[in-house]
JSON list of C-alpha atoms in Angstrom, two decimals:
[
{"chain": "A", "resi": 1490, "resn": "LYS", "atom": "CA", "xyz": [-26.08, 19.04, -6.53]},
{"chain": "A", "resi": 1491, "resn": "ALA", "atom": "CA", "xyz": [-28.08, 21.64, -4.58]},
{"chain": "A", "resi": 1492, "resn": "ASP", "atom": "CA", "xyz": [-31.68, 22.65, -3.98]},
{"chain": "A", "resi": 1493, "resn": "THR", "atom": "CA", "xyz": [-31.31, 26.24, -5.22]},
{"chain": "A", "resi": 1494, "resn": "ILE", "atom": "CA", "xyz": [-29.24, 28.19, -7.76]},
{"chain": "A", "resi": 1495, "resn": "GLY", "atom": "CA", "xyz": [-27.72, 30.21, -4.89]},
{"chain": "A", "resi": 1496, "resn": "GLY", "atom": "CA", "xyz": [-26.67, 27.08, -3.03]},
{"chain": "A", "resi": 1497, "resn": "LEU", "atom": "CA", "xyz": [-25.20, 25.57, -6.20]},
{"chain": "A", "resi": 1498, "resn": "GLU", "atom": "CA", "xyz": [-23.18, 28.71, -6.95]},
{"chain": "A", "resi": 1499, "resn": "ALA", "atom": "CA", "xyz": [-21.88, 28.89, -3.36]},
{"chain": "A", "resi": 1500, "resn": "LEU", "atom": "CA", "xyz": [-20.74, 25.25, -3.49]},
{"chain": "A", "resi": 1501, "resn": "LYS", "atom": "CA", "xyz": [-19.07, 25.79, -6.88]},
{"chain": "A", "resi": 1502, "resn": "VAL", "atom": "CA", "xyz": [-17.17, 28.82, -5.57]},
{"chain": "A", "resi": 1503, "resn": "LEU", "atom": "CA", "xyz": [-15.83, 26.89, -2.56]},
{"chain": "A", "resi": 1504, "resn": "LEU", "atom": "CA", "xyz": [-14.73, 23.97, -4.74]},
{"chain": "A", "resi": 1505, "resn": "LEU", "atom": "CA", "xyz": [-13.02, 26.16, -7.34]},
{"chain": "A", "resi": 1506, "resn": "GLU", "atom": "CA", "xyz": [-11.20, 28.07, -4.58]},
{"chain": "A", "resi": 1507, "resn": "LYS", "atom": "CA", "xyz": [-9.69, 24.71, -3.56]},
{"chain": "A", "resi": 1508, "resn": "LYS", "atom": "CA", "xyz": [-8.96, 23.90, -7.25]},
{"chain": "A", "resi": 1509, "resn": "ILE", "atom": "CA", "xyz": [-11.32, 20.91, -7.16]},
{"chain": "A", "resi": 1510, "resn": "PRO", "atom": "CA", "xyz": [-12.64, 20.34, -10.71]},
{"chain": "A", "resi": 1511, "resn": "ILE", "atom": "CA", "xyz": [-16.39, 19.98, -11.25]},
{"chain": "A", "resi": 1512, "resn": "ALA", "atom": "CA", "xyz": [-17.65, 17.57, -13.91]},
{"chain": "A", "resi": 1513, "resn": "SER", "atom": "CA", "xyz": [-21.32, 18.46, -13.51]},
{"chain": "A", "resi": 1514, "resn": "ALA", "atom": "CA", "xyz": [-23.52, 20.83, -11.47]},
{"chain": "A", "resi": 1515, "resn": "SER", "atom": "CA", "xyz": [-27.32, 20.71, -11.36]},
{"chain": "A", "resi": 1516, "resn": "LEU", "atom": "CA", "xyz": [-30.38, 21.26, -9.15]},
{"chain": "A", "resi": 1517, "resn": "GLY", "atom": "CA", "xyz": [-32.44, 18.62, -7.37]},
{"chain": "A", "resi": 1518, "resn": "ASN", "atom": "CA", "xyz": [-32.04, 15.40, -5.47]},
{"chain": "A", "resi": 1519, "resn": "ILE", "atom": "CA", "xyz": [-29.41, 12.80, -6.43]},
{"chain": "A", "resi": 1520, "resn": "THR", "atom": "CA", "xyz": [-30.53, 10.53, -9.27]},
{"chain": "A", "resi": 1521, "resn": "LYS", "atom": "CA", "xyz": [-29.34, 7.33, -10.96]},
{"chain": "A", "resi": 1522, "resn": "HIS", "atom": "CA", "xyz": [-28.08, 9.48, -13.85]},
{"chain": "A", "resi": 1523, "resn": "ASP", "atom": "CA", "xyz": [-25.80, 11.30, -11.38]},
{"chain": "A", "resi": 1524, "resn": "LEU", "atom": "CA", "xyz": [-24.45, 7.92, -10.24]},
{"chain": "A", "resi": 1525, "resn": "SER", "atom": "CA", "xyz": [-23.58, 6.83, -13.78]},
{"chain": "A", "resi": 1526, "resn": "GLN", "atom": "CA", "xyz": [-21.73, 10.14, -14.25]},
{"chain": "A", "resi": 1527, "resn": "VAL", "atom": "CA", "xyz": [-19.73, 9.74, -11.03]},
{"chain": "A", "resi": 1528, "resn": "GLU", "atom": "CA", "xyz": [-18.80, 6.15, -11.93]},
{"chain": "A", "resi": 1529, "resn": "SER", "atom": "CA", "xyz": [-17.37, 7.42, -15.23]},
{"chain": "A", "resi": 1530, "resn": "VAL", "atom": "CA", "xyz": [-15.37, 10.15, -13.45]},
{"chain": "A", "resi": 1531, "resn": "ARG", "atom": "CA", "xyz": [-14.09, 7.73, -10.80]},
{"chain": "A", "resi": 1532, "resn": "GLU", "atom": "CA", "xyz": [-12.63, 5.42, -13.45]},
{"chain": "A", "resi": 1533, "resn": "LYS", "atom": "CA", "xyz": [-10.29, 8.29, -14.40]},
{"chain": "A", "resi": 1534, "resn": "ASP", "atom": "CA", "xyz": [-9.55, 9.59, -10.89]},
{"chain": "A", "resi": 1535, "resn": "GLU", "atom": "CA", "xyz": [-10.76, 8.15, -7.58]},
{"chain": "A", "resi": 1536, "resn": "ALA", "atom": "CA", "xyz": [-10.35, 11.50, -5.83]},
{"chain": "A", "resi": 1537, "resn": "TYR", "atom": "CA", "xyz": [-12.88, 13.27, -8.05]},
{"chain": "A", "resi": 1538, "resn": "GLY", "atom": "CA", "xyz": [-15.46, 10.48, -8.41]},
{"chain": "A", "resi": 1539, "resn": "VAL", "atom": "CA", "xyz": [-17.63, 11.90, -5.63]},
{"chain": "A", "resi": 1540, "resn": "ILE", "atom": "CA", "xyz": [-21.13, 13.42, -5.47]},
{"chain": "A", "resi": 1541, "resn": "LEU", "atom": "CA", "xyz": [-21.47, 16.47, -3.23]},
{"chain": "A", "resi": 1542, "resn": "GLY", "atom": "CA", "xyz": [-24.98, 17.52, -2.28]},
{"chain": "A", "resi": 1543, "resn": "PHE", "atom": "CA", "xyz": [-26.12, 20.68, -0.48]},
{"chain": "A", "resi": 1544, "resn": "ASN", "atom": "CA", "xyz": [-29.65, 20.54, 0.98]},
{"chain": "A", "resi": 1545, "resn": "VAL", "atom": "CA", "xyz": [-30.65, 17.61, -1.25]},
{"chain": "A", "resi": 1546, "resn": "GLN", "atom": "CA", "xyz": [-31.66, 14.00, -0.62]},
{"chain": "A", "resi": 1547, "resn": "ALA", "atom": "CA", "xyz": [-30.27, 10.62, -1.61]},
{"chain": "A", "resi": 1548, "resn": "SER", "atom": "CA", "xyz": [-32.99, 7.95, -1.51]},
{"chain": "A", "resi": 1549, "resn": "ALA", "atom": "CA", "xyz": [-32.47, 4.63, 0.28]},
{"chain": "A", "resi": 1550, "resn": "GLU", "atom": "CA", "xyz": [-32.24, 2.95, -3.15]},
{"chain": "A", "resi": 1551, "resn": "ILE", "atom": "CA", "xyz": [-29.53, 5.41, -4.26]},
{"chain": "A", "resi": 1552, "resn": "GLN", "atom": "CA", "xyz": [-27.60, 4.93, -1.01]},
{"chain": "A", "resi": 1553, "resn": "GLU", "atom": "CA", "xyz": [-27.82, 1.14, -1.30]},
{"chain": "A", "resi": 1554, "resn": "TYR", "atom": "CA", "xyz": [-26.50, 1.26, -4.87]},
{"chain": "A", "resi": 1555, "resn": "CYS", "atom": "CA", "xyz": [-23.60, 3.49, -3.79]},
{"chain": "A", "resi": 1556, "resn": "LYS", "atom": "CA", "xyz": [-22.76, 1.09, -0.97]},
{"chain": "A", "resi": 1557, "resn": "SER", "atom": "CA", "xyz": [-22.71, -1.90, -3.34]},
{"chain": "A", "resi": 1558, "resn": "LYS", "atom": "CA", "xyz": [-20.53, -0.06, -5.90]},
{"chain": "A", "resi": 1559, "resn": "GLY", "atom": "CA", "xyz": [-18.28, 1.73, -3.40]},
{"chain": "A", "resi": 1560, "resn": "LEU", "atom": "CA", "xyz": [-19.39, 5.17, -4.61]},
{"chain": "A", "resi": 1561, "resn": "LYS", "atom": "CA", "xyz": [-19.01, 8.19, -2.34]},
{"chain": "A", "resi": 1562, "resn": "ILE", "atom": "CA", "xyz": [-21.86, 10.64, -1.65]},
{"chain": "A", "resi": 1563, "resn": "ILE", "atom": "CA", "xyz": [-21.44, 13.56, 0.75]},
{"chain": "A", "resi": 1564, "resn": "VAL", "atom": "CA", "xyz": [-24.73, 15.30, 1.57]},
{"chain": "A", "resi": 1565, "resn": "HIS", "atom": "CA", "xyz": [-25.17, 18.02, 4.18]},
{"chain": "A", "resi": 1566, "resn": "ASP", "atom": "CA", "xyz": [-27.32, 21.05, 4.97]},
{"chain": "A", "resi": 1567, "resn": "VAL", "atom": "CA", "xyz": [-24.24, 23.02, 6.13]},
{"chain": "A", "resi": 1568, "resn": "ILE", "atom": "CA", "xyz": [-22.13, 23.89, 3.12]},
{"chain": "A", "resi": 1569, "resn": "TYR", "atom": "CA", "xyz": [-18.77, 24.02, 4.93]},
{"chain": "A", "resi": 1570, "resn": "ARG", "atom": "CA", "xyz": [-19.33, 20.54, 6.37]},
{"chain": "A", "resi": 1571, "resn": "ILE", "atom": "CA", "xyz": [-19.51, 19.19, 2.81]},
{"chain": "A", "resi": 1572, "resn": "ILE", "atom": "CA", "xyz": [-16.03, 20.56, 2.10]},
{"chain": "A", "resi": 1573, "resn": "GLU", "atom": "CA", "xyz": [-14.68, 19.30, 5.44]},
{"chain": "A", "resi": 1574, "resn": "GLU", "atom": "CA", "xyz": [-16.02, 15.78, 4.80]},
{"chain": "A", "resi": 1575, "resn": "TYR", "atom": "CA", "xyz": [-14.59, 15.84, 1.27]},
{"chain": "A", "resi": 1576, "resn": "ASP", "atom": "CA", "xyz": [-11.17, 16.82, 2.66]},
{"chain": "A", "resi": 1577, "resn": "GLN", "atom": "CA", "xyz": [-11.39, 13.93, 5.16]},
{"chain": "A", "resi": 1578, "resn": "PHE", "atom": "CA", "xyz": [-12.37, 11.55, 2.34]},
{"chain": "A", "resi": 1579, "resn": "ILE", "atom": "CA", "xyz": [-9.35, 12.67, 0.25]},
{"chain": "A", "resi": 1580, "resn": "SER", "atom": "CA", "xyz": [-6.99, 12.25, 3.21]},
{"chain": "A", "resi": 1581, "resn": "THR", "atom": "CA", "xyz": [-8.24, 8.70, 3.84]},
{"chain": "A", "resi": 1582, "resn": "LEU", "atom": "CA", "xyz": [-8.19, 7.86, 0.13]},
{"chain": "A", "resi": 1583, "resn": "ARG", "atom": "CA", "xyz": [-4.62, 9.10, -0.27]},
{"chain": "A", "resi": 1584, "resn": "LYS", "atom": "CA", "xyz": [-3.51, 6.89, 2.61]},
{"chain": "A", "resi": 1585, "resn": "ASP", "atom": "CA", "xyz": [-5.34, 3.87, 1.14]},
{"chain": "A", "resi": 1586, "resn": "ILE", "atom": "CA", "xyz": [-3.70, 4.42, -2.25]},
{"chain": "A", "resi": 1587, "resn": "GLU", "atom": "CA", "xyz": [-0.24, 4.73, -0.68]},
{"chain": "A", "resi": 1588, "resn": "LEU", "atom": "CA", "xyz": [-0.76, 1.57, 1.38]},
{"chain": "A", "resi": 1589, "resn": "ARG", "atom": "CA", "xyz": [-1.86, -0.29, -1.76]},
{"chain": "A", "resi": 1590, "resn": "GLU", "atom": "CA", "xyz": [1.31, 0.91, -3.49]},
{"chain": "A", "resi": 1591, "resn": "LEU", "atom": "CA", "xyz": [3.41, -0.12, -0.48]},
{"chain": "A", "resi": 1592, "resn": "ALA", "atom": "CA", "xyz": [1.95, -3.65, -0.57]},
{"chain": "A", "resi": 1593, "resn": "LEU", "atom": "CA", "xyz": [3.33, -4.10, -4.11]},
{"chain": "A", "resi": 1594, "resn": "LEU", "atom": "CA", "xyz": [6.91, -3.10, -3.20]},
{"chain": "A", "resi": 1595, "resn": "VAL", "atom": "CA", "xyz": [9.81, -5.25, -1.98]},
{"chain": "A", "resi": 1596, "resn": "ARG", "atom": "CA", "xyz": [10.10, -4.16, 1.66]},
{"chain": "A", "resi": 1597, "resn": "PRO", "atom": "CA", "xyz": [13.38, -3.85, 3.59]},
{"chain": "A", "resi": 1598, "resn": "CYS", "atom": "CA", "xyz": [14.09, -7.04, 5.53]},
{"chain": "A", "resi": 1599, "resn": "LYS", "atom": "CA", "xyz": [17.09, -8.54, 7.32]},
{"chain": "A", "resi": 1600, "resn": "PHE", "atom": "CA", "xyz": [17.19, -12.14, 8.56]},
{"chain": "A", "resi": 1601, "resn": "VAL", "atom": "CA", "xyz": [19.71, -14.63, 9.90]},
{"chain": "A", "resi": 1602, "resn": "ILE", "atom": "CA", "xyz": [20.26, -18.24, 8.82]},
{"chain": "A", "resi": 1603, "resn": "LEU", "atom": "CA", "xyz": [20.03, -20.18, 12.07]},
{"chain": "A", "resi": 1604, "resn": "LYS", "atom": "CA", "xyz": [22.93, -22.43, 13.08]},
{"chain": "A", "resi": 1605, "resn": "GLY", "atom": "CA", "xyz": [22.12, -26.13, 13.20]},
{"chain": "A", "resi": 1606, "resn": "TYR", "atom": "CA", "xyz": [19.00, -25.79, 11.03]},
{"chain": "A", "resi": 1607, "resn": "THR", "atom": "CA", "xyz": [20.08, -26.80, 7.54]},
{"chain": "A", "resi": 1608, "resn": "PHE", "atom": "CA", "xyz": [17.35, -29.15, 6.33]},
{"chain": "A", "resi": 1609, "resn": "ARG", "atom": "CA", "xyz": [18.63, -29.43, 2.77]},
{"chain": "A", "resi": 1610, "resn": "GLN", "atom": "CA", "xyz": [21.84, -28.14, 1.17]},
{"chain": "A", "resi": 1611, "resn": "ASN", "atom": "CA", "xyz": [20.51, -27.33, -2.31]},
{"chain": "A", "resi": 1612, "resn": "ASN", "atom": "CA", "xyz": [17.92, -27.89, -5.07]},
{"chain": "A", "resi": 1613, "resn": "PRO", "atom": "CA", "xyz": [16.41, -26.03, -3.25]},
{"chain": "A", "resi": 1614, "resn": "ALA", "atom": "CA", "xyz": [18.40, -25.13, -0.15]},
{"chain": "A", "resi": 1615, "resn": "ILE", "atom": "CA", "xyz": [16.09, -25.27, 2.89]},
{"chain": "A", "resi": 1616, "resn": "VAL", "atom": "CA", "xyz": [17.27, -23.57, 6.09]},
{"chain": "A", "resi": 1617, "resn": "GLY", "atom": "CA", "xyz": [15.85, -22.30, 9.34]},
{"chain": "A", "resi": 1618, "resn": "VAL", "atom": "CA", "xyz": [15.81, -18.50, 9.52]},
{"chain": "A", "resi": 1619, "resn": "GLU", "atom": "CA", "xyz": [14.81, -15.82, 11.99]},
{"chain": "A", "resi": 1620, "resn": "ILE", "atom": "CA", "xyz": [13.46, -12.48, 10.76]},
{"chain": "A", "resi": 1621, "resn": "GLU", "atom": "CA", "xyz": [15.45, -9.77, 12.54]},
{"chain": "A", "resi": 1622, "resn": "VAL", "atom": "CA", "xyz": [13.92, -6.67, 10.92]},
{"chain": "A", "resi": 1623, "resn": "GLY", "atom": "CA", "xyz": [11.02, -6.02, 8.56]},
{"chain": "A", "resi": 1624, "resn": "LYS", "atom": "CA", "xyz": [8.73, -8.24, 6.59]},
{"chain": "A", "resi": 1625, "resn": "ILE", "atom": "CA", "xyz": [9.43, -10.78, 3.85]},
{"chain": "A", "resi": 1626, "resn": "ARG", "atom": "CA", "xyz": [7.25, -12.42, 1.22]},
{"chain": "A", "resi": 1627, "resn": "SER", "atom": "CA", "xyz": [7.60, -15.43, -1.06]},
{"chain": "A", "resi": 1628, "resn": "GLY", "atom": "CA", "xyz": [9.16, -14.26, -4.32]},
{"chain": "A", "resi": 1629, "resn": "TYR", "atom": "CA", "xyz": [11.28, -11.49, -2.79]},
{"chain": "A", "resi": 1630, "resn": "PRO", "atom": "CA", "xyz": [14.85, -11.28, -4.20]},
{"chain": "A", "resi": 1631, "resn": "LEU", "atom": "CA", "xyz": [17.65, -11.82, -1.66]},
{"chain": "A", "resi": 1632, "resn": "MET", "atom": "CA", "xyz": [21.22, -10.54, -1.43]},
{"chain": "A", "resi": 1633, "resn": "ASN", "atom": "CA", "xyz": [24.19, -11.05, 0.87]},
{"chain": "A", "resi": 1634, "resn": "ASN", "atom": "CA", "xyz": [25.89, -8.36, 2.97]},
{"chain": "A", "resi": 1635, "resn": "GLN", "atom": "CA", "xyz": [28.11, -7.50, -0.02]},
{"chain": "A", "resi": 1636, "resn": "GLY", "atom": "CA", "xyz": [25.08, -6.34, -1.97]},
{"chain": "A", "resi": 1637, "resn": "LYS", "atom": "CA", "xyz": [25.21, -9.31, -4.36]},
{"chain": "A", "resi": 1638, "resn": "ARG", "atom": "CA", "xyz": [21.93, -10.88, -5.42]},
{"chain": "A", "resi": 1639, "resn": "LEU", "atom": "CA", "xyz": [21.91, -14.58, -4.61]},
{"chain": "A", "resi": 1640, "resn": "THR", "atom": "CA", "xyz": [18.42, -15.99, -5.02]},
{"chain": "A", "resi": 1641, "resn": "PHE", "atom": "CA", "xyz": [14.71, -15.54, -4.34]},
{"chain": "A", "resi": 1642, "resn": "VAL", "atom": "CA", "xyz": [12.47, -16.73, -1.53]},
{"chain": "A", "resi": 1643, "resn": "LYS", "atom": "CA", "xyz": [10.95, -19.84, -3.13]},
{"chain": "A", "resi": 1644, "resn": "SER", "atom": "CA", "xyz": [8.68, -20.75, -0.22]},
{"chain": "A", "resi": 1645, "resn": "MET", "atom": "CA", "xyz": [8.39, -20.59, 3.57]},
{"chain": "A", "resi": 1646, "resn": "LYS", "atom": "CA", "xyz": [7.00, -22.90, 6.18]},
{"chain": "A", "resi": 1647, "resn": "GLU", "atom": "CA", "xyz": [6.13, -22.16, 9.81]},
{"chain": "A", "resi": 1648, "resn": "GLY", "atom": "CA", "xyz": [5.75, -25.49, 11.58]},
{"chain": "A", "resi": 1649, "resn": "GLN", "atom": "CA", "xyz": [3.55, -27.56, 9.28]},
{"chain": "A", "resi": 1650, "resn": "ASP", "atom": "CA", "xyz": [1.96, -24.53, 7.61]},
{"chain": "A", "resi": 1651, "resn": "ASN", "atom": "CA", "xyz": [3.01, -22.92, 4.33]},
{"chain": "A", "resi": 1652, "resn": "VAL", "atom": "CA", "xyz": [3.16, -19.14, 4.70]},
{"chain": "A", "resi": 1653, "resn": "THR", "atom": "CA", "xyz": [3.64, -16.36, 2.14]},
{"chain": "A", "resi": 1654, "resn": "VAL", "atom": "CA", "xyz": [4.56, -13.57, 4.58]},
{"chain": "A", "resi": 1655, "resn": "ALA", "atom": "CA", "xyz": [6.84, -13.53, 7.64]},
{"chain": "A", "resi": 1656, "resn": "GLU", "atom": "CA", "xyz": [7.46, -10.62, 10.01]},
{"chain": "A", "resi": 1657, "resn": "ARG", "atom": "CA", "xyz": [10.04, -9.64, 12.62]},
{"chain": "A", "resi": 1658, "resn": "GLY", "atom": "CA", "xyz": [10.61, -12.25, 15.33]},
{"chain": "A", "resi": 1659, "resn": "LYS", "atom": "CA", "xyz": [9.34, -15.21, 13.29]},
{"chain": "A", "resi": 1660, "resn": "GLN", "atom": "CA", "xyz": [11.42, -18.38, 13.02]},
{"chain": "A", "resi": 1661, "resn": "LEU", "atom": "CA", "xyz": [10.63, -20.56, 10.03]},
{"chain": "A", "resi": 1662, "resn": "ALA", "atom": "CA", "xyz": [12.01, -22.76, 7.27]},
{"chain": "A", "resi": 1663, "resn": "MET", "atom": "CA", "xyz": [12.86, -21.02, 4.00]},
{"chain": "A", "resi": 1664, "resn": "ALA", "atom": "CA", "xyz": [13.49, -22.65, 0.62]},
{"chain": "A", "resi": 1665, "resn": "MET", "atom": "CA", "xyz": [15.83, -20.93, -1.88]},
{"chain": "A", "resi": 1666, "resn": "ASP", "atom": "CA", "xyz": [16.85, -22.02, -5.39]},
{"chain": "A", "resi": 1667, "resn": "ASP", "atom": "CA", "xyz": [20.30, -21.65, -7.01]},
{"chain": "A", "resi": 1668, "resn": "VAL", "atom": "CA", "xyz": [22.29, -21.55, -3.75]},
{"chain": "A", "resi": 1669, "resn": "THR", "atom": "CA", "xyz": [24.11, -24.20, -1.75]},
{"chain": "A", "resi": 1670, "resn": "VAL", "atom": "CA", "xyz": [24.63, -24.12, 2.00]},
{"chain": "A", "resi": 1671, "resn": "GLY", "atom": "CA", "xyz": [28.41, -24.03, 2.52]},
{"chain": "A", "resi": 1672, "resn": "ARG", "atom": "CA", "xyz": [29.02, -22.12, -0.71]},
{"chain": "A", "resi": 1673, "resn": "GLN", "atom": "CA", "xyz": [26.91, -19.05, -1.48]},
{"chain": "A", "resi": 1674, "resn": "ILE", "atom": "CA", "xyz": [25.22, -19.11, 1.95]},
{"chain": "A", "resi": 1675, "resn": "ASN", "atom": "CA", "xyz": [26.25, -20.34, 5.39]},
{"chain": "A", "resi": 1676, "resn": "GLU", "atom": "CA", "xyz": [24.65, -20.86, 8.76]},
{"chain": "A", "resi": 1677, "resn": "GLY", "atom": "CA", "xyz": [24.97, -17.63, 10.74]},
{"chain": "A", "resi": 1678, "resn": "ASP", "atom": "CA", "xyz": [24.86, -15.41, 7.62]},
{"chain": "A", "resi": 1679, "resn": "PHE", "atom": "CA", "xyz": [22.63, -12.37, 7.50]},
{"chain": "A", "resi": 1680, "resn": "LEU", "atom": "CA", "xyz": [20.70, -11.98, 4.25]},
{"chain": "A", "resi": 1681, "resn": "TYR", "atom": "CA", "xyz": [18.71, -8.97, 3.04]},
{"chain": "A", "resi": 1682, "resn": "THR", "atom": "CA", "xyz": [15.97, -8.26, 0.56]},
{"chain": "A", "resi": 1683, "resn": "ASP", "atom": "CA", "xyz": [17.50, -7.01, -2.70]},
{"chain": "A", "resi": 1684, "resn": "ILE", "atom": "CA", "xyz": [15.23, -4.02, -3.33]},
{"chain": "A", "resi": 1685, "resn": "PRO", "atom": "CA", "xyz": [14.89, -3.00, -7.01]},
{"chain": "A", "resi": 1686, "resn": "GLU", "atom": "CA", "xyz": [15.82, 0.63, -7.75]},
{"chain": "A", "resi": 1687, "resn": "ASP", "atom": "CA", "xyz": [12.25, 1.75, -8.58]},
{"chain": "A", "resi": 1688, "resn": "ASP", "atom": "CA", "xyz": [10.93, 0.14, -5.38]},
{"chain": "A", "resi": 1689, "resn": "PHE", "atom": "CA", "xyz": [13.72, 1.82, -3.41]},
{"chain": "A", "resi": 1690, "resn": "LYS", "atom": "CA", "xyz": [12.70, 5.27, -4.70]},
{"chain": "A", "resi": 1691, "resn": "LYS", "atom": "CA", "xyz": [9.04, 4.61, -3.88]},
{"chain": "A", "resi": 1692, "resn": "LEU", "atom": "CA", "xyz": [9.92, 3.33, -0.39]},
{"chain": "A", "resi": 1693, "resn": "LYS", "atom": "CA", "xyz": [11.74, 6.59, 0.31]},
{"chain": "A", "resi": 1694, "resn": "GLU", "atom": "CA", "xyz": [8.56, 8.47, -0.64]},
{"chain": "A", "resi": 1695, "resn": "LEU", "atom": "CA", "xyz": [6.44, 6.21, 1.59]},
{"chain": "A", "resi": 1696, "resn": "LYS", "atom": "CA", "xyz": [8.88, 5.87, 4.50]},
{"chain": "A", "resi": 1697, "resn": "LYS", "atom": "CA", "xyz": [6.33, 7.39, 6.92]},
{"chain": "A", "resi": 1698, "resn": "TYR", "atom": "CA", "xyz": [4.69, 3.93, 6.82]},
{"chain": "A", "resi": 1699, "resn": "LEU", "atom": "CA", "xyz": [7.94, 2.08, 7.64]},
{"chain": "A", "resi": 1700, "resn": "LEU", "atom": "CA", "xyz": [9.12, 1.29, 11.16]},
{"chain": "A", "resi": 1701, "resn": "LYS", "atom": "CA", "xyz": [12.29, 2.98, 12.41]},
{"chain": "A", "resi": 1702, "resn": "ASN", "atom": "CA", "xyz": [14.31, -0.24, 12.19]},
{"chain": "A", "resi": 1703, "resn": "GLU", "atom": "CA", "xyz": [13.04, -0.83, 8.63]},
{"chain": "A", "resi": 1704, "resn": "ILE", "atom": "CA", "xyz": [14.36, 2.61, 7.66]},
{"chain": "A", "resi": 1705, "resn": "GLU", "atom": "CA", "xyz": [17.74, 1.70, 9.21]},
{"chain": "A", "resi": 1706, "resn": "VAL", "atom": "CA", "xyz": [17.87, -1.53, 7.18]},
{"chain": "A", "resi": 1707, "resn": "LEU", "atom": "CA", "xyz": [16.86, 0.42, 4.06]},
{"chain": "A", "resi": 1708, "resn": "LYS", "atom": "CA", "xyz": [19.94, 2.61, 4.64]},
{"chain": "A", "resi": 1709, "resn": "GLU", "atom": "CA", "xyz": [22.11, -0.50, 5.20]},
{"chain": "A", "resi": 1710, "resn": "ILE", "atom": "CA", "xyz": [20.89, -1.99, 1.92]},
{"chain": "A", "resi": 1711, "resn": "ALA", "atom": "CA", "xyz": [21.59, 1.28, 0.08]},
{"chain": "A", "resi": 1712, "resn": "GLU", "atom": "CA", "xyz": [25.18, 1.31, 1.42]},
{"chain": "A", "resi": 1713, "resn": "MET", "atom": "CA", "xyz": [25.77, -2.32, 0.42]},
{"chain": "A", "resi": 1714, "resn": "LYS", "atom": "CA", "xyz": [24.45, -1.77, -3.10]},
{"chain": "A", "resi": 1715, "resn": "ARG", "atom": "CA", "xyz": [26.81, 1.19, -3.57]}
]
C-alpha cells in the first residue's frame, strides 16, 4: 500500500528486485479488506503474509486486530526502511521456523546408568541416570554403544516430580520398557538417543543450533549406526 502511484511503483520495483512476490498493490490506508487478503496469503506462506505500507496509516483498530491475529504490518515514510524491516522480519521468522522444526526432532544425547541406582530390574526397568551430553525427552528411542536400538524413554522423574525433558548435568530416575538390568543394560553403561535417519539429516542442516558437544555425540551416533 502507498499514498501515491509513484510511491507504489517505487515499492513494487524494490520488492521485485529482491524477487519478493506481490499478491496485491493499491493506494490508500490499510483496511480490513487488506487484512483478510494477508491472512489468506499467510496460510500458504508465512514469509509473504505481510502488509507493507509506504506513507500510509494503520488505525488503532487495525493494529489491535493484527496483534490479536499475529499479522505483520510494516509501515514507514522512508521506503528503504520498509525493505530493511521486512528483511529483519524474514530473518527472525526463518529462525523461529527452524527452532520449531528442531523441537520436533530426536536430539543427540548421551547418558550413563548410575552404579548403585537400580530401582527396578524390568517391567519397566527403572534406573538412575546422569545426562552427560545433550537433551532427552520422554518417548525418545534409545540405543547402546553398538548402535542397537534397545527401548524408549517411558518416563522420567527428578526427585518427586515427573519430567518430560532432561538436560546435561541432570541426575534422575528413568523408566524403560522391554529391557532388563543385567541383560540388555547394566549399571555403568552409556546409552544414546537412536536418531531416525530423517531426523539425522535435518539435524545436520540445523547444526548451528546444536552445542559443540552435541555435534560430537551426533558424530559418535553416526559411527555406531554404521
